[in-house]
PDB file of C-alpha atoms and ligand atoms in Angstrom:
ATOM      1  CA  UNK A 263      45.081  86.216   2.662  1.00 91.00           C
ATOM      2  CA  UNK A 264      43.389  85.538   5.968  1.00 94.00           C
ATOM      3  CA  UNK A 265      45.073  88.314   7.913  1.00 97.00           C
ATOM      4  CA  UNK A 266      44.821  91.198   5.416  1.00 96.00           C
ATOM      5  CA  UNK A 267      44.566  94.489   7.322  1.00 93.00           C
ATOM      6  CA  UNK A 268      45.464  92.763  10.637  1.00 98.00           C
ATOM      7  CA  UNK A 269      48.470  93.877  12.762  1.00 98.00           C
ATOM      8  CA  UNK A 270      50.498  91.480  14.808  1.00 98.00           C
ATOM      9  CA  UNK A 271      53.174  92.108  17.501  1.00 99.00           C
ATOM     10  CA  UNK A 272      55.570  89.190  17.767  1.00 98.00           C
ATOM     11  CA  UNK A 273      57.924  89.294  20.703  1.00 98.00           C
ATOM     12  CA  UNK A 274      61.351  87.624  20.704  1.00 98.00           C
ATOM     13  CA  UNK A 275      61.292  87.428  16.837  1.00 98.00           C
ATOM     14  CA  UNK A 276      64.813  88.614  16.038  1.00 97.00           C
ATOM     15  CA  UNK A 277      65.876  84.924  15.699  1.00 94.00           C
ATOM     16  CA  UNK A 278      64.532  81.338  16.078  1.00 92.00           C
ATOM     17  CA  UNK A 279      60.866  80.470  15.967  1.00 96.00           C
ATOM     18  CA  UNK A 280      59.672  84.086  16.123  1.00 97.00           C
ATOM     19  CA  UNK A 281      61.238  84.739  12.674  1.00 97.00           C
ATOM     20  CA  UNK A 282      59.207  81.976  11.126  1.00 97.00           C
ATOM     21  CA  UNK A 283      56.025  83.239  12.728  1.00 98.00           C
ATOM     22  CA  UNK A 284      56.687  86.756  11.263  1.00 98.00           C
ATOM     23  CA  UNK A 285      57.157  85.263   7.859  1.00 98.00           C
ATOM     24  CA  UNK A 286      54.062  83.072   8.050  1.00 98.00           C
ATOM     25  CA  UNK A 287      51.818  85.875   9.387  1.00 98.00           C
ATOM     26  CA  UNK A 288      53.107  88.283   6.763  1.00 98.00           C
ATOM     27  CA  UNK A 289      52.260  85.731   4.152  1.00 98.00           C
ATOM     28  CA  UNK A 290      48.620  85.904   5.204  1.00 98.00           C
ATOM     29  CA  UNK A 291      48.830  89.680   4.830  1.00 98.00           C
ATOM     30  CA  UNK A 292      49.355  90.800   8.400  1.00 98.00           C
ATOM     31  CA  UNK A 293      51.551  93.834   9.176  1.00 98.00           C
ATOM     32  CA  UNK A 294      54.147  92.847  11.711  1.00 98.00           C
ATOM     33  CA  UNK A 295      55.896  94.624  14.617  1.00 98.00           C
ATOM     34  CA  UNK A 296      58.767  92.704  16.086  1.00 98.00           C
ATOM     35  CA  UNK A 297      59.412  93.423  19.782  1.00 98.00           C
ATOM     36  CA  UNK A 298      62.857  92.097  20.753  1.00 98.00           C
ATOM     37  CA  UNK A 299      65.672  93.170  22.982  1.00 98.00           C
ATOM     38  CA  UNK A 300      68.033  92.344  20.203  1.00 98.00           C
ATOM     39  CA  UNK A 301      68.603  93.646  16.639  1.00 98.00           C
ATOM     40  CA  UNK A 302      65.931  92.279  14.331  1.00 98.00           C
ATOM     41  CA  UNK A 303      67.350  93.226  10.963  1.00 98.00           C
ATOM     42  CA  UNK A 304      67.606  89.696   9.670  1.00 97.00           C
ATOM     43  CA  UNK A 305      64.053  88.942  10.412  1.00 97.00           C
ATOM     44  CA  UNK A 306      62.946  92.246   8.885  1.00 98.00           C
ATOM     45  CA  UNK A 307      64.952  91.568   5.710  1.00 98.00           C
ATOM     46  CA  UNK A 308      63.443  88.224   5.199  1.00 97.00           C
ATOM     47  CA  UNK A 309      59.848  89.389   5.573  1.00 98.00           C
ATOM     48  CA  UNK A 310      60.476  92.444   3.285  1.00 98.00           C
ATOM     49  CA  UNK A 311      62.141  90.330   0.659  1.00 97.00           C
ATOM     50  CA  UNK A 312      58.856  88.337   0.459  1.00 95.00           C
ATOM     51  CA  UNK A 313      56.855  91.596   0.047  1.00 96.00           C
ATOM     52  CA  UNK A 314      55.704  91.821   3.669  1.00 97.00           C
ATOM     53  CA  UNK A 315      55.261  94.905   5.768  1.00 98.00           C
ATOM     54  CA  UNK A 316      57.273  94.805   9.013  1.00 98.00           C
ATOM     55  CA  UNK A 317      58.964  97.056  11.491  1.00 98.00           C
ATOM     56  CA  UNK A 318      60.785  96.442  14.799  1.00 98.00           C
ATOM     57  CA  UNK A 319      60.985  98.136  18.183  1.00 98.00           C
ATOM     58  CA  UNK A 320      63.742  97.366  20.696  1.00 98.00           C
ATOM     59  CA  UNK A 321      61.840  96.202  23.789  1.00 98.00           C
ATOM     60  CA  UNK A 322      62.650  94.374  27.020  1.00 98.00           C
ATOM     61  CA  UNK A 323      59.352  92.303  27.315  1.00 98.00           C
ATOM     62  CA  UNK A 324      59.905  92.311  31.157  1.00 98.00           C
ATOM     63  CA  UNK A 325      59.584  96.077  31.390  1.00 98.00           C
ATOM     64  CA  UNK A 326      56.223  97.706  31.908  1.00 98.00           C
ATOM     65  CA  UNK A 327      57.371 100.985  30.471  1.00 98.00           C
ATOM     66  CA  UNK A 328      58.803  99.364  27.324  1.00 98.00           C
ATOM     67  CA  UNK A 329      55.889  97.096  26.578  1.00 98.00           C
ATOM     68  CA  UNK A 330      53.619 100.101  26.819  1.00 98.00           C
ATOM     69  CA  UNK A 331      55.941 101.891  24.297  1.00 98.00           C
ATOM     70  CA  UNK A 332      55.774  98.727  22.109  1.00 98.00           C
ATOM     71  CA  UNK A 333      51.955  99.161  21.696  1.00 98.00           C
ATOM     72  CA  UNK A 334      52.255 102.983  21.241  1.00 98.00           C
ATOM     73  CA  UNK A 335      54.779 102.527  18.442  1.00 98.00           C
ATOM     74  CA  UNK A 336      52.690  99.760  16.811  1.00 98.00           C
ATOM     75  CA  UNK A 337      49.608 101.972  16.795  1.00 98.00           C
ATOM     76  CA  UNK A 338      51.597 104.976  15.447  1.00 98.00           C
ATOM     77  CA  UNK A 339      53.013 102.778  12.684  1.00 98.00           C
ATOM     78  CA  UNK A 340      50.003 100.661  11.714  1.00 98.00           C
ATOM     79  CA  UNK A 341      47.006 102.108  13.498  1.00 98.00           C
ATOM     80  CA  UNK A 342      45.849  98.999  15.479  1.00 98.00           C
ATOM     81  CA  UNK A 343      46.890  95.767  17.219  1.00 98.00           C
ATOM     82  CA  UNK A 344      44.987  92.557  16.489  1.00 98.00           C
ATOM     83  CA  UNK A 345      47.434  89.768  17.333  1.00 99.00           C
ATOM     84  CA  UNK A 346      49.947  89.274  20.039  1.00 99.00           C
ATOM     85  CA  UNK A 347      52.325  86.404  19.897  1.00 98.00           C
ATOM     86  CA  UNK A 348      54.282  86.339  23.179  1.00 98.00           C
ATOM     87  CA  UNK A 349      57.250  84.191  21.948  1.00 98.00           C
ATOM     88  CA  UNK A 350      59.912  85.543  24.141  1.00 98.00           C
ATOM     89  CA  UNK A 351      61.496  82.766  26.176  1.00 96.00           C
ATOM     90  CA  UNK A 352      64.447  81.783  28.221  1.00 95.00           C
ATOM     91  CA  UNK A 353      65.721  78.263  28.544  1.00 94.00           C
ATOM     92  CA  UNK A 354      68.234  76.899  30.873  1.00 93.00           C
ATOM     93  CA  UNK A 355      69.014  73.417  32.276  1.00 95.00           C
ATOM     94  CA  UNK A 356      70.129  73.034  35.884  1.00 97.00           C
ATOM     95  CA  UNK A 357      69.604  70.500  38.572  1.00 98.00           C
ATOM     96  CA  UNK A 358      67.182  71.805  41.116  1.00 98.00           C
ATOM     97  CA  UNK A 359      69.735  72.022  43.878  1.00 98.00           C
ATOM     98  CA  UNK A 360      71.912  74.272  41.750  1.00 98.00           C
ATOM     99  CA  UNK A 361      69.292  76.663  40.609  1.00 98.00           C
ATOM    100  CA  UNK A 362      69.948  79.927  42.480  1.00 98.00           C
ATOM    101  CA  UNK A 363      67.051  82.233  43.590  1.00 98.00           C
ATOM    102  CA  UNK A 364      68.218  84.732  41.025  1.00 98.00           C
ATOM    103  CA  UNK A 365      68.013  82.195  38.142  1.00 98.00           C
ATOM    104  CA  UNK A 366      64.588  81.167  39.362  1.00 98.00           C
ATOM    105  CA  UNK A 367      63.354  84.842  39.341  1.00 98.00           C
ATOM    106  CA  UNK A 368      64.933  85.481  35.921  1.00 98.00           C
ATOM    107  CA  UNK A 369      63.265  82.516  34.462  1.00 98.00           C
ATOM    108  CA  UNK A 370      59.739  83.384  35.774  1.00 98.00           C
ATOM    109  CA  UNK A 371      60.385  87.023  34.667  1.00 98.00           C
ATOM    110  CA  UNK A 372      61.299  86.363  31.095  1.00 98.00           C
ATOM    111  CA  UNK A 373      58.744  83.634  30.475  1.00 98.00           C
ATOM    112  CA  UNK A 374      55.828  84.932  32.602  1.00 98.00           C
ATOM    113  CA  UNK A 375      56.179  88.625  33.421  1.00 98.00           C
ATOM    114  CA  UNK A 376      56.598  89.176  29.626  1.00 98.00           C
ATOM    115  CA  UNK A 377      53.208  87.456  28.940  1.00 98.00           C
ATOM    116  CA  UNK A 378      51.519  89.513  31.734  1.00 98.00           C
ATOM    117  CA  UNK A 379      53.037  92.862  30.565  1.00 99.00           C
ATOM    118  CA  UNK A 380      52.612  92.437  26.831  1.00 99.00           C
ATOM    119  CA  UNK A 381      49.021  91.272  27.313  1.00 99.00           C
ATOM    120  CA  UNK A 382      48.293  94.154  29.640  1.00 98.00           C
ATOM    121  CA  UNK A 383      49.615  96.484  27.022  1.00 98.00           C
ATOM    122  CA  UNK A 384      47.576  95.285  24.084  1.00 98.00           C
ATOM    123  CA  UNK A 385      44.271  94.355  25.743  1.00 98.00           C
ATOM    124  CA  UNK A 386      42.677  97.844  25.905  1.00 98.00           C
ATOM    125  CA  UNK A 387      43.209  98.278  22.103  1.00 98.00           C
ATOM    126  CA  UNK A 388      41.840  94.743  21.377  1.00 98.00           C
ATOM    127  CA  UNK A 389      38.810  95.322  23.629  1.00 98.00           C
ATOM    128  CA  UNK A 390      38.032  98.642  21.782  1.00 98.00           C
ATOM    129  CA  UNK A 391      38.397  96.954  18.458  1.00 97.00           C
ATOM    130  CA  UNK A 392      36.242  93.904  19.532  1.00 98.00           C
ATOM    131  CA  UNK A 393      38.816  91.527  18.128  1.00 98.00           C
ATOM    132  CA  UNK A 394      41.989  90.065  19.511  1.00 98.00           C
ATOM    133  CA  UNK A 395      44.217  87.023  19.355  1.00 98.00           C
ATOM    134  CA  UNK A 396      46.673  86.359  22.135  1.00 99.00           C
ATOM    135  CA  UNK A 397      49.020  83.401  21.553  1.00 99.00           C
ATOM    136  CA  UNK A 398      51.529  82.289  24.147  1.00 98.00           C
ATOM    137  CA  UNK A 399      54.437  79.932  23.649  1.00 98.00           C
ATOM    138  CA  UNK A 400      54.890  77.165  26.167  1.00 98.00           C
ATOM    139  CA  UNK A 401      56.791  73.830  25.940  1.00 97.00           C
ATOM    140  CA  UNK A 402      55.991  70.147  25.685  1.00 97.00           C
ATOM    141  CA  UNK A 403      58.213  69.641  28.650  1.00 96.00           C
ATOM    142  CA  UNK A 404      55.279  70.558  30.855  1.00 97.00           C
ATOM    143  CA  UNK A 405      53.645  67.228  29.859  1.00 96.00           C
ATOM    144  CA  UNK A 406      56.823  65.297  30.161  1.00 94.00           C
ATOM    145  CA  UNK A 407      58.296  66.151  33.526  1.00 89.00           C
ATOM    146  CA  UNK A 408      61.713  66.497  32.065  1.00 93.00           C
ATOM    147  CA  UNK A 409      64.473  66.818  34.797  1.00 95.00           C
ATOM    148  CA  UNK A 410      66.723  69.784  35.360  1.00 97.00           C
ATOM    149  CA  UNK A 411      64.021  72.233  34.274  1.00 97.00           C
ATOM    150  CA  UNK A 412      62.026  72.914  37.454  1.00 98.00           C
ATOM    151  CA  UNK A 413      62.266  76.667  36.919  1.00 98.00           C
ATOM    152  CA  UNK A 414      61.537  76.467  33.189  1.00 98.00           C
ATOM    153  CA  UNK A 415      58.663  74.028  33.390  1.00 98.00           C
ATOM    154  CA  UNK A 416      57.139  75.953  36.265  1.00 98.00           C
ATOM    155  CA  UNK A 417      57.123  79.106  34.142  1.00 98.00           C
ATOM    156  CA  UNK A 418      55.735  77.320  30.995  1.00 98.00           C
ATOM    157  CA  UNK A 419      53.029  75.670  33.088  1.00 98.00           C
ATOM    158  CA  UNK A 420      52.175  79.191  34.384  1.00 98.00           C
ATOM    159  CA  UNK A 421      51.460  80.139  30.787  1.00 98.00           C
ATOM    160  CA  UNK A 422      48.713  77.437  30.680  1.00 98.00           C
ATOM    161  CA  UNK A 423      47.049  78.865  33.799  1.00 98.00           C
ATOM    162  CA  UNK A 424      47.256  82.360  32.329  1.00 98.00           C
ATOM    163  CA  UNK A 425      45.558  81.502  29.050  1.00 98.00           C
ATOM    164  CA  UNK A 426      42.835  79.325  30.764  1.00 98.00           C
ATOM    165  CA  UNK A 427      41.796  82.130  33.191  1.00 98.00           C
ATOM    166  CA  UNK A 428      42.155  85.126  30.942  1.00 99.00           C
ATOM    167  CA  UNK A 429      40.200  83.442  28.104  1.00 99.00           C
ATOM    168  CA  UNK A 430      37.179  83.426  30.433  1.00 98.00           C
ATOM    169  CA  UNK A 431      37.437  87.201  31.053  1.00 98.00           C
ATOM    170  CA  UNK A 432      37.866  88.479  27.500  1.00 98.00           C
ATOM    171  CA  UNK A 433      35.872  86.067  25.304  1.00 98.00           C
ATOM    172  CA  UNK A 434      33.024  88.452  25.258  1.00 98.00           C
ATOM    173  CA  UNK A 435      35.164  91.088  23.536  1.00 98.00           C
ATOM    174  CA  UNK A 436      35.959  88.785  20.591  1.00 98.00           C
ATOM    175  CA  UNK A 437      39.441  88.090  22.110  1.00 98.00           C
ATOM    176  CA  UNK A 438      40.850  84.595  22.208  1.00 99.00           C
ATOM    177  CA  UNK A 439      43.813  83.405  24.362  1.00 99.00           C
ATOM    178  CA  UNK A 440      45.605  80.229  23.558  1.00 99.00           C
ATOM    179  CA  UNK A 441      48.973  78.504  24.223  1.00 98.00           C
ATOM    180  CA  UNK A 442      51.109  76.303  22.031  1.00 98.00           C
ATOM    181  CA  UNK A 443      53.418  73.618  23.746  1.00 98.00           C
ATOM    182  CA  UNK A 444      56.359  73.366  21.436  1.00 96.00           C
ATOM    183  CA  UNK A 445      58.665  70.400  21.279  1.00 94.00           C
ATOM    184  CA  UNK A 446      62.454  70.663  20.595  1.00 89.00           C
ATOM    185  CA  UNK A 447      62.635  72.617  17.494  1.00 90.00           C
ATOM    186  CA  UNK A 448      65.427  72.798  14.860  1.00 79.00           C
ATOM    187  CA  UNK A 449      65.844  76.534  14.978  1.00 78.00           C
ATOM    188  CA  UNK A 450      68.640  77.703  12.621  1.00 62.00           C
ATOM    189  CA  UNK A 451      70.894  79.308  15.162  1.00 55.00           C
ATOM    190  CA  UNK A 452      74.477  78.044  14.849  1.00 54.00           C
ATOM    191  CA  UNK A 453      74.815  77.879  18.675  1.00 56.00           C
ATOM    192  CA  UNK A 454      71.765  75.622  18.821  1.00 62.00           C
ATOM    193  CA  UNK A 455      72.450  73.363  15.954  1.00 65.00           C
ATOM    194  CA  UNK A 456      74.974  70.998  17.665  1.00 63.00           C
ATOM    195  CA  UNK A 457      72.913  70.856  20.824  1.00 65.00           C
ATOM    196  CA  UNK A 458      69.599  70.335  19.025  1.00 68.00           C
ATOM    197  CA  UNK A 459      71.261  67.775  16.802  1.00 70.00           C
ATOM    198  CA  UNK A 460      72.426  65.616  19.714  1.00 72.00           C
ATOM    199  CA  UNK A 461      69.214  65.959  21.766  1.00 73.00           C
ATOM    200  CA  UNK A 462      67.155  65.076  18.586  1.00 75.00           C
ATOM    201  CA  UNK A 463      69.105  61.740  18.282  1.00 79.00           C
ATOM    202  CA  UNK A 464      67.578  60.763  21.627  1.00 79.00           C
ATOM    203  CA  UNK A 465      64.194  62.395  21.102  1.00 81.00           C
ATOM    204  CA  UNK A 466      63.215  61.176  17.567  1.00 85.00           C
ATOM    205  CA  UNK A 467      62.590  57.582  18.530  1.00 88.00           C
ATOM    206  CA  UNK A 468      60.013  58.894  21.059  1.00 89.00           C
ATOM    207  CA  UNK A 469      58.093  60.863  18.375  1.00 92.00           C
ATOM    208  CA  UNK A 470      55.308  59.419  16.396  1.00 94.00           C
ATOM    209  CA  UNK A 471      56.397  61.481  13.389  1.00 94.00           C
ATOM    210  CA  UNK A 472      60.047  60.685  12.748  1.00 88.00           C
ATOM    211  CA  UNK A 473      61.432  64.119  11.791  1.00 89.00           C
ATOM    212  CA  UNK A 474      62.550  67.267  13.680  1.00 87.00           C
ATOM    213  CA  UNK A 475      59.944  69.936  14.514  1.00 91.00           C
ATOM    214  CA  UNK A 476      60.645  72.906  12.216  1.00 93.00           C
ATOM    215  CA  UNK A 477      59.779  76.509  13.186  1.00 96.00           C
ATOM    216  CA  UNK A 478      57.438  76.468  10.189  1.00 96.00           C
ATOM    217  CA  UNK A 479      55.466  73.683  11.777  1.00 97.00           C
ATOM    218  CA  UNK A 480      54.708  75.869  14.657  1.00 98.00           C
ATOM    219  CA  UNK A 481      54.146  78.908  12.557  1.00 98.00           C
ATOM    220  CA  UNK A 482      51.207  77.096  10.860  1.00 98.00           C
ATOM    221  CA  UNK A 483      49.485  76.690  14.148  1.00 98.00           C
ATOM    222  CA  UNK A 484      50.228  80.386  15.080  1.00 98.00           C
ATOM    223  CA  UNK A 485      48.663  81.489  11.794  1.00 98.00           C
ATOM    224  CA  UNK A 486      45.575  79.462  12.425  1.00 98.00           C
ATOM    225  CA  UNK A 487      45.088  80.707  15.987  1.00 98.00           C
ATOM    226  CA  UNK A 488      45.646  84.250  14.783  1.00 98.00           C
ATOM    227  CA  UNK A 489      43.024  84.000  12.108  1.00 98.00           C
ATOM    228  CA  UNK A 490      39.283  84.970  12.380  1.00 97.00           C
ATOM    229  CA  UNK A 491      38.541  81.350  11.625  1.00 97.00           C
ATOM    230  CA  UNK A 492      39.702  80.174  15.080  1.00 98.00           C
ATOM    231  CA  UNK A 493      37.213  82.426  16.881  1.00 98.00           C
ATOM    232  CA  UNK A 494      35.598  79.474  18.818  1.00 98.00           C
ATOM    233  CA  UNK A 495      38.871  78.159  20.141  1.00 98.00           C
ATOM    234  CA  UNK A 496      40.006  79.771  23.358  1.00 99.00           C
ATOM    235  CA  UNK A 497      41.692  78.866  26.696  1.00 98.00           C
ATOM    236  CA  UNK A 498      43.253  75.930  24.937  1.00 98.00           C
ATOM    237  CA  UNK A 499      46.764  74.483  24.720  1.00 98.00           C
ATOM    238  CA  UNK A 500      47.832  72.950  21.500  1.00 98.00           C
ATOM    239  CA  UNK A 501      50.725  70.518  21.514  1.00 98.00           C
ATOM    240  CA  UNK A 502      53.091  70.612  18.496  1.00 97.00           C
ATOM    241  CA  UNK A 503      55.916  68.121  19.005  1.00 95.00           C
ATOM    242  CA  UNK A 504      55.581  65.217  16.589  1.00 95.00           C
ATOM    243  CA  UNK A 505      53.538  63.282  19.018  1.00 96.00           C
ATOM    244  CA  UNK A 506      56.026  62.880  21.939  1.00 94.00           C
ATOM    245  CA  UNK A 507      53.551  64.115  24.596  1.00 94.00           C
ATOM    246  CA  UNK A 508      49.920  62.762  24.580  1.00 91.00           C
ATOM    247  CA  UNK A 509      47.688  64.472  27.020  1.00 79.00           C
TER     248      UNK A 509
HETATM  249  N1  LIG B 209      63.421  76.096  20.245  1.00 75.39           N
HETATM  250  C1  LIG B 209      62.815  75.065  20.943  1.00 75.39           C
HETATM  251  O1  LIG B 209      63.315  73.951  20.840  1.00 75.39           O
HETATM  252  C2  LIG B 209      61.707  75.385  21.840  1.00 75.39           C
HETATM  253  C3  LIG B 209      61.089  74.294  22.548  1.00 75.39           C
HETATM  254  C4  LIG B 209      60.008  74.547  23.417  1.00 75.39           C
HETATM  255  C5  LIG B 209      59.597  75.821  23.567  1.00 75.39           C
HETATM  256  N2  LIG B 209      60.159  76.882  22.878  1.00 75.39           N
HETATM  257  C6  LIG B 209      59.701  78.241  23.183  1.00 75.39           C
HETATM  258  O2  LIG B 209      59.482  78.934  21.939  1.00 75.39           O
HETATM  259  C7  LIG B 209      59.787  80.210  22.120  1.00 75.39           C
HETATM  260  C8  LIG B 209      60.868  80.706  21.136  1.00 75.39           C
HETATM  261  O3  LIG B 209      61.990  79.892  21.235  1.00 75.39           O
HETATM  262  P1  LIG B 209      63.346  80.058  20.400  1.00 75.39           P
HETATM  263  O4  LIG B 209      64.039  78.777  20.588  1.00 75.39           O
HETATM  264  O5  LIG B 209      63.003  80.544  19.040  1.00 75.39           O
HETATM  265  O6  LIG B 209      63.997  81.204  21.265  1.00 75.39           O
HETATM  266  P2  LIG B 209      65.407  81.909  20.955  1.00 75.39           P
HETATM  267  O7  LIG B 209      66.204  81.744  22.332  1.00 75.39           O
HETATM  268  O8  LIG B 209      66.015  81.424  19.800  1.00 75.39           O
HETATM  269  O9  LIG B 209      64.920  83.394  20.808  1.00 75.39           O
HETATM  270  C9  LIG B 209      64.400  84.145  21.797  1.00 75.39           C
HETATM  271  C10 LIG B 209      64.275  85.601  21.400  1.00 75.39           C
HETATM  272  O10 LIG B 209      63.753  86.315  22.573  1.00 75.39           O
HETATM  273  C11 LIG B 209      64.461  87.507  22.592  1.00 75.39           C
HETATM  274  N3  LIG B 209      64.443  87.839  23.992  1.00 75.39           N
HETATM  275  C12 LIG B 209      64.891  87.243  25.118  1.00 75.39           C
HETATM  276  N4  LIG B 209      64.584  87.948  26.239  1.00 75.39           N
HETATM  277  C13 LIG B 209      63.922  89.047  25.842  1.00 75.39           C
HETATM  278  C14 LIG B 209      63.310  90.005  26.533  1.00 75.39           C
HETATM  279  N5  LIG B 209      63.342  90.163  27.828  1.00 75.39           N
HETATM  280  N6  LIG B 209      62.636  91.050  25.913  1.00 75.39           N
HETATM  281  C15 LIG B 209      62.593  90.889  24.485  1.00 75.39           C
HETATM  282  N7  LIG B 209      63.090  89.926  23.799  1.00 75.39           N
HETATM  283  C16 LIG B 209      63.769  89.026  24.446  1.00 75.39           C
HETATM  284  C17 LIG B 209      65.913  87.104  22.265  1.00 75.39           C
HETATM  285  O11 LIG B 209      66.644  88.338  21.855  1.00 75.39           O
HETATM  286  C18 LIG B 209      65.686  86.199  21.043  1.00 75.39           C
HETATM  287  O12 LIG B 209      65.477  86.997  19.830  1.00 75.39           O
HETATM  288  C19 LIG B 209      60.227  80.498  23.612  1.00 75.39           C
HETATM  289  O13 LIG B 209      59.108  80.847  24.359  1.00 75.39           O
HETATM  290  C20 LIG B 209      60.662  79.077  23.966  1.00 75.39           C
HETATM  291  O14 LIG B 209      60.548  78.750  25.366  1.00 75.39           O
HETATM  292  C21 LIG B 209      61.243  76.660  22.068  1.00 75.39           C
END
């Protein structure tokens, strides 16, 4: 168990990819704190059923006050914070000319303010510990120039700039900062299934590997980047999308 005695905060893990990350990190022995605006009972149940240690705190990851509370609660509960997976994300397709200024700000706030605030909140503890793993979720659309996603792709490209620059500042404290660009993933939400199914029909022929990305595929990369074994990898962006984007 590579993450025994390590503590991970996973944001936006009530459903979707984040759930799979919690299960995978717990399998490596990490104790998990879910930080989500929604009820995370299902994710908690799955991890506990498998014998993992997990709690949740209701957090809006775009609130400075609440992200500070997230870290206080984690330290109260588990005594430390070693890993932050900022998985919170908002996705919305709209032609550029129809994107309102409010939608633009919401996109940047959920996808970028969350990364800024959650990182700010965990960094002092990671520095004191001399160990930290910050993992941010981006999207393979940043390599593809997909239309109707100007606000989304701008925010997810911002994630790349964030990890590149911050990595240079915190490497000396044993902290790494990396991003994962995720392809369209077959998350298990009923609302997603039909949409993902129809998009996958068009997308699969473009993939080198002819099957849908599963949340578990991304979770493997998260577990590796969270582990002590990845200590020499930082400021990087790892693409997990079946080989659609090559960069
Ligand atoms: N699913 C995909 O196909 C795909 C593709 C590329 C990138 N991604 C990225 O992967 C990440 C996870 O995607 P997903 O599809 O599992 O997402 P999802 O929409 O299924 O889940 C997002 C979670 O974030 C929570 N959340 C939203 N706003 C929040 C906030 N302000 N504070 C706290 N929690 C909040 C929601 O309650 C939800 O539990 C996102 O960053 C997304 O952009 C996903």
